[in-house]
Amino acid sequence: MKDLVIVGAGQSAAQCVLTLKRNNFEKPIVVIGEEDHLPYQRPPLSKDYLSGDVELDRVYMKTQDFYDQNNVTVKVATKVLSLDRREKMVHLSKGEALPYENLVLATGSRVRQLEVEGSDLKNINYLRSINDSNNLKDQFQKGKSLVIIGAGYIGLEVAAAAVKKGLKVTVVEMEDRVMSRTVDPIISDYFDTLHRNKGVEIILGSALEKFEGKAFVEKVVCTDGTTLDADSVVVGVGILPNQELAESAGLRCNNGILVNEFGRTEDPSIFACGDCTNHPNFYVNKNIRLESVHNALEQAKTVALSLLGKPEKYDQVPWFWSDQFEEKLQTVGLSGDHDETVVRGSIEERLFMLFYLKKGELIAVDSVNNPKDFLISKKLVANKLKISSDVLCDQSVDLKDLLK
Ligand code: FAD
């Protein structure tokens, strides 16, 4: 019996294993991961693990015992260097070659690195892994200056964790508002105010020019002429899909490894799931690449079902969350194409939702501190609810009633 080989030992890989095992998949499974860790969850790395509120053991998805008891070999600190589709073999960094019957690519993504003067100075951090988070934690010393490049989710979450630890934090963002890629200005303004009130300095409309320092970073120079003192820097300017292994094996990629609705690549024995894929999404009616836990988990389940011979179409509405200070932002659907926004609730009371409509149809919702109504909103978006903005903002209307 040949193995099922999973490349990448991230959240998607681990979920694929879990779903297979829950459904009595009997073939041996080998998971190969480049990092020196069993599969773990990344969200805490910029939130409660970084701020010291959660211990490392809570970050891992399963213990070694689980894999041992379930006939799953996890090879950590091992990179898959190449993939031979004709021989159905993967070649590993430790010189080994493994045959496979089916292969799952769950290679995730990596941070986009900046190539400016001074990029190689010490204490310039990127945040993707446990090791990155640990390094950053070591630099979180009260009174030190931290400059964050990029006011996306990662940058703002790190800002919140650093302020809690007593650092002096400045965020530099080249756009004219925070989280501009993903949310409406109403949400940007809300989080901008929150951060400033907590002591974060935010510089908008200014890009990074260079870093200065001897061995360690000392200054951050911005294009608008601002120069900031920095004991440490965090760069959070986006990620790139790890598609090179697939690409060099001749699999089609376009901003991610191309898979169909069952998670299958053009090679019938090779599947892919998680951050590394570009996949059809029936809800937005186009191919997309997502960078979220929900997608990593759900697409892994889709791939597992295909491997079990019970294929089901991947048909999920994207959703995401971010925790910053005590605030919880949850987002469902994809905005951007909308022509109307509606606020429900009270921004002043820190409990509200922002609905995005396109030609009267609900296409996305951002929820601030309202997980209960967010759950209902997920269903409303999935149902492609057609509704007038007057009804949506009327708090005497129970959202649940709109599901009927
Ligand atoms: P990854 O988690 O990237 O795992 C892929 C693994 O494959 C990596 O360990 C990589 O080293 C390994 N690999 C790659 N190539 C090879 C190779 N050739 N050989 C061997 N191994 C290889 N999402 C949310 O929805 N909400 C959040 O709040 C949130 N917060 C986040 C905070 C941080 C700090 C980060 C980094 C991400 C966050 N995300 C969040 C995103 C979420 O964690 C990712 O979408 C998810 O981890 C994707 O899982 P994955 O398994 O597809 O990829």
Short mmCIF file of N, CA and C and ligand atoms in Angstrom, two decimals, residues 7-13 32-35 42-43 45-47 78-81 106-109 127-128 154 157 242 245 273-276 291-294 296 319-322, ligand 1:
data_model
loop_
_atom_site.label_atom_id
_atom_site.label_comp_id
_atom_site.label_asym_id
_atom_site.label_seq_id
_atom_site.Cartn_x
_atom_site.Cartn_y
_atom_site.Cartn_z
N VAL A 7 2.26 17.50 1.71
CA VAL A 7 3.41 18.41 1.78
C VAL A 7 2.98 19.69 2.48
N GLY A 8 3.72 20.03 3.56
CA GLY A 8 3.35 21.19 4.38
C GLY A 8 2.66 20.67 5.62
N ALA A 9 3.11 21.13 6.79
CA ALA A 9 2.50 20.66 8.04
C ALA A 9 1.86 21.84 8.75
N GLY A 10 0.96 22.51 8.05
CA GLY A 10 0.24 23.65 8.63
C GLY A 10 -1.16 23.24 9.05
N GLN A 11 -2.01 24.24 9.20
CA GLN A 11 -3.36 23.99 9.70
C GLN A 11 -4.19 23.19 8.70
N SER A 12 -3.98 23.47 7.43
CA SER A 12 -4.76 22.78 6.40
C SER A 12 -4.36 21.30 6.34
N ALA A 13 -3.06 21.04 6.41
CA ALA A 13 -2.58 19.65 6.39
C ALA A 13 -3.17 18.88 7.56
N ILE A 32 4.79 16.08 5.64
CA ILE A 32 6.18 16.58 5.62
C ILE A 32 6.17 18.09 5.78
N GLY A 33 6.82 18.59 6.82
CA GLY A 33 6.81 20.03 7.10
C GLY A 33 8.21 20.59 7.25
N GLU A 34 8.41 21.73 6.67
CA GLU A 34 9.72 22.38 6.68
C GLU A 34 10.07 22.93 8.07
N GLU A 35 9.02 23.33 8.81
CA GLU A 35 9.28 23.94 10.12
C GLU A 35 9.59 22.85 11.15
N ARG A 42 -1.80 29.55 13.47
CA ARG A 42 -1.03 30.80 13.40
C ARG A 42 -1.72 32.01 14.06
N PRO A 43 -3.06 32.08 14.08
CA PRO A 43 -3.67 33.31 14.62
C PRO A 43 -3.14 33.76 15.99
N LEU A 45 -0.30 33.76 17.10
CA LEU A 45 1.08 34.27 17.03
C LEU A 45 1.14 35.79 16.99
N SER A 46 0.05 36.43 16.52
CA SER A 46 0.02 37.90 16.52
C SER A 46 -0.94 38.42 17.57
N LYS A 47 -1.53 37.50 18.36
CA LYS A 47 -2.55 37.90 19.34
C LYS A 47 -2.11 37.41 20.73
N THR A 78 11.78 19.14 7.57
CA THR A 78 12.09 18.45 6.32
C THR A 78 11.37 19.18 5.18
N LYS A 79 12.13 19.57 4.19
CA LYS A 79 11.52 20.28 3.07
C LYS A 79 11.36 19.35 1.87
N VAL A 80 10.26 19.45 1.18
CA VAL A 80 10.11 18.73 -0.08
C VAL A 80 10.75 19.59 -1.15
N LEU A 81 11.81 19.06 -1.77
CA LEU A 81 12.58 19.86 -2.72
C LEU A 81 12.02 19.78 -4.13
N ALA A 106 -0.18 21.25 0.68
CA ALA A 106 -0.75 22.19 1.66
C ALA A 106 0.39 23.10 2.11
N THR A 107 1.01 23.73 1.12
CA THR A 107 2.27 24.45 1.35
C THR A 107 2.08 25.88 1.85
N GLY A 108 0.82 26.35 1.91
CA GLY A 108 0.56 27.64 2.54
C GLY A 108 1.15 28.83 1.81
N SER A 109 1.58 29.79 2.61
CA SER A 109 2.13 31.01 2.01
C SER A 109 3.30 31.50 2.86
N LEU A 127 6.41 38.15 10.52
CA LEU A 127 5.68 37.27 11.43
C LEU A 127 4.86 36.24 10.68
N ARG A 128 5.34 35.01 10.72
CA ARG A 128 4.59 33.92 10.08
C ARG A 128 4.58 32.68 10.97
N ILE A 154 -2.23 42.00 10.47
CA ILE A 154 -1.07 41.55 11.27
C ILE A 154 -0.43 42.76 11.97
N GLU A 157 -2.64 43.98 14.83
CA GLU A 157 -2.69 43.04 15.96
C GLU A 157 -1.38 43.09 16.75
N ASN A 242 2.93 29.68 -1.62
CA ASN A 242 4.04 28.76 -1.89
C ASN A 242 3.63 27.80 -3.01
N LEU A 245 6.84 24.60 -5.83
CA LEU A 245 6.98 23.14 -5.95
C LEU A 245 6.04 22.61 -7.03
N CYS A 273 -4.78 22.36 -0.90
CA CYS A 273 -5.74 23.05 -0.03
C CYS A 273 -5.04 24.16 0.77
N GLY A 274 -5.85 25.14 1.17
CA GLY A 274 -5.36 26.21 2.04
C GLY A 274 -4.86 27.43 1.30
N ASP A 275 -4.01 28.17 1.98
CA ASP A 275 -3.49 29.46 1.45
C ASP A 275 -2.84 29.33 0.07
N CYS A 276 -2.32 28.13 -0.25
CA CYS A 276 -1.55 28.00 -1.51
C CYS A 276 -2.44 27.85 -2.74
N GLU A 291 -6.63 33.85 2.30
CA GLU A 291 -5.61 33.70 3.35
C GLU A 291 -6.34 33.67 4.68
N SER A 292 -7.00 32.57 4.97
CA SER A 292 -7.79 32.53 6.20
C SER A 292 -7.87 31.11 6.75
N VAL A 293 -8.06 31.04 8.05
CA VAL A 293 -8.20 29.75 8.72
C VAL A 293 -9.42 28.99 8.19
N HIS A 294 -10.52 29.71 8.04
CA HIS A 294 -11.75 29.06 7.58
C HIS A 294 -11.51 28.34 6.25
N ALA A 296 -8.59 27.42 4.99
CA ALA A 296 -7.60 26.35 5.17
C ALA A 296 -8.28 25.08 5.70
N TRP A 319 -14.91 33.70 5.31
CA TRP A 319 -14.99 34.56 6.50
C TRP A 319 -13.67 34.59 7.25
N PHE A 320 -13.51 35.63 8.07
CA PHE A 320 -12.23 35.95 8.68
C PHE A 320 -12.48 36.70 9.98
N TRP A 321 -11.51 36.68 10.88
CA TRP A 321 -11.64 37.52 12.07
C TRP A 321 -10.31 38.17 12.43
N SER A 322 -10.37 39.21 13.23
CA SER A 322 -9.15 39.84 13.75
C SER A 322 -9.46 40.38 15.14
P1 FAD B 1 0.40 27.50 6.39
O1 FAD B 1 -0.16 27.74 7.74
O2 FAD B 1 1.23 28.54 5.75
O3 FAD B 1 1.21 26.13 6.44
C1 FAD B 1 1.96 25.65 5.36
C2 FAD B 1 3.19 24.92 5.88
O4 FAD B 1 3.83 24.28 4.78
C3 FAD B 1 4.23 25.86 6.48
O5 FAD B 1 4.63 25.39 7.73
C4 FAD B 1 5.40 25.79 5.47
O6 FAD B 1 6.66 25.94 6.08
C5 FAD B 1 5.23 24.38 4.91
N1 FAD B 1 5.86 24.18 3.60
C6 FAD B 1 5.77 24.98 2.51
N2 FAD B 1 6.47 24.46 1.49
C7 FAD B 1 7.01 23.29 1.93
C8 FAD B 1 7.85 22.31 1.34
N3 FAD B 1 8.25 22.39 0.08
N4 FAD B 1 8.22 21.26 2.10
C9 FAD B 1 7.80 21.14 3.38
N5 FAD B 1 7.01 22.06 4.00
C10 FAD B 1 6.62 23.11 3.28
N6 FAD B 1 -6.49 33.74 9.59
C11 FAD B 1 -7.73 33.97 10.10
O7 FAD B 1 -8.73 33.51 9.52
N7 FAD B 1 -7.87 34.73 11.24
C12 FAD B 1 -6.82 35.24 11.91
O8 FAD B 1 -6.99 35.90 12.92
C13 FAD B 1 -5.51 34.99 11.41
N8 FAD B 1 -4.41 35.45 12.05
C14 FAD B 1 -3.18 35.17 11.57
C15 FAD B 1 -2.06 35.61 12.28
C16 FAD B 1 -0.79 35.33 11.81
C17 FAD B 1 0.40 35.82 12.57
C18 FAD B 1 -0.61 34.62 10.59
C19 FAD B 1 0.76 34.33 10.07
C20 FAD B 1 -1.71 34.16 9.89
C21 FAD B 1 -3.00 34.43 10.37
N9 FAD B 1 -4.13 33.98 9.70
C22 FAD B 1 -5.38 34.22 10.21
C23 FAD B 1 -4.01 33.24 8.44
C24 FAD B 1 -4.06 31.73 8.68
O9 FAD B 1 -3.22 31.39 9.75
C25 FAD B 1 -3.64 31.02 7.41
O10 FAD B 1 -4.62 31.31 6.43
C26 FAD B 1 -3.52 29.51 7.62
O11 FAD B 1 -2.49 29.23 8.53
C27 FAD B 1 -3.24 28.81 6.31
O12 FAD B 1 -2.99 27.47 6.57
P2 FAD B 1 -2.19 26.55 5.53
O13 FAD B 1 -2.07 25.23 6.18
O14 FAD B 1 -2.82 26.67 4.20
O15 FAD B 1 -0.77 27.22 5.36
#
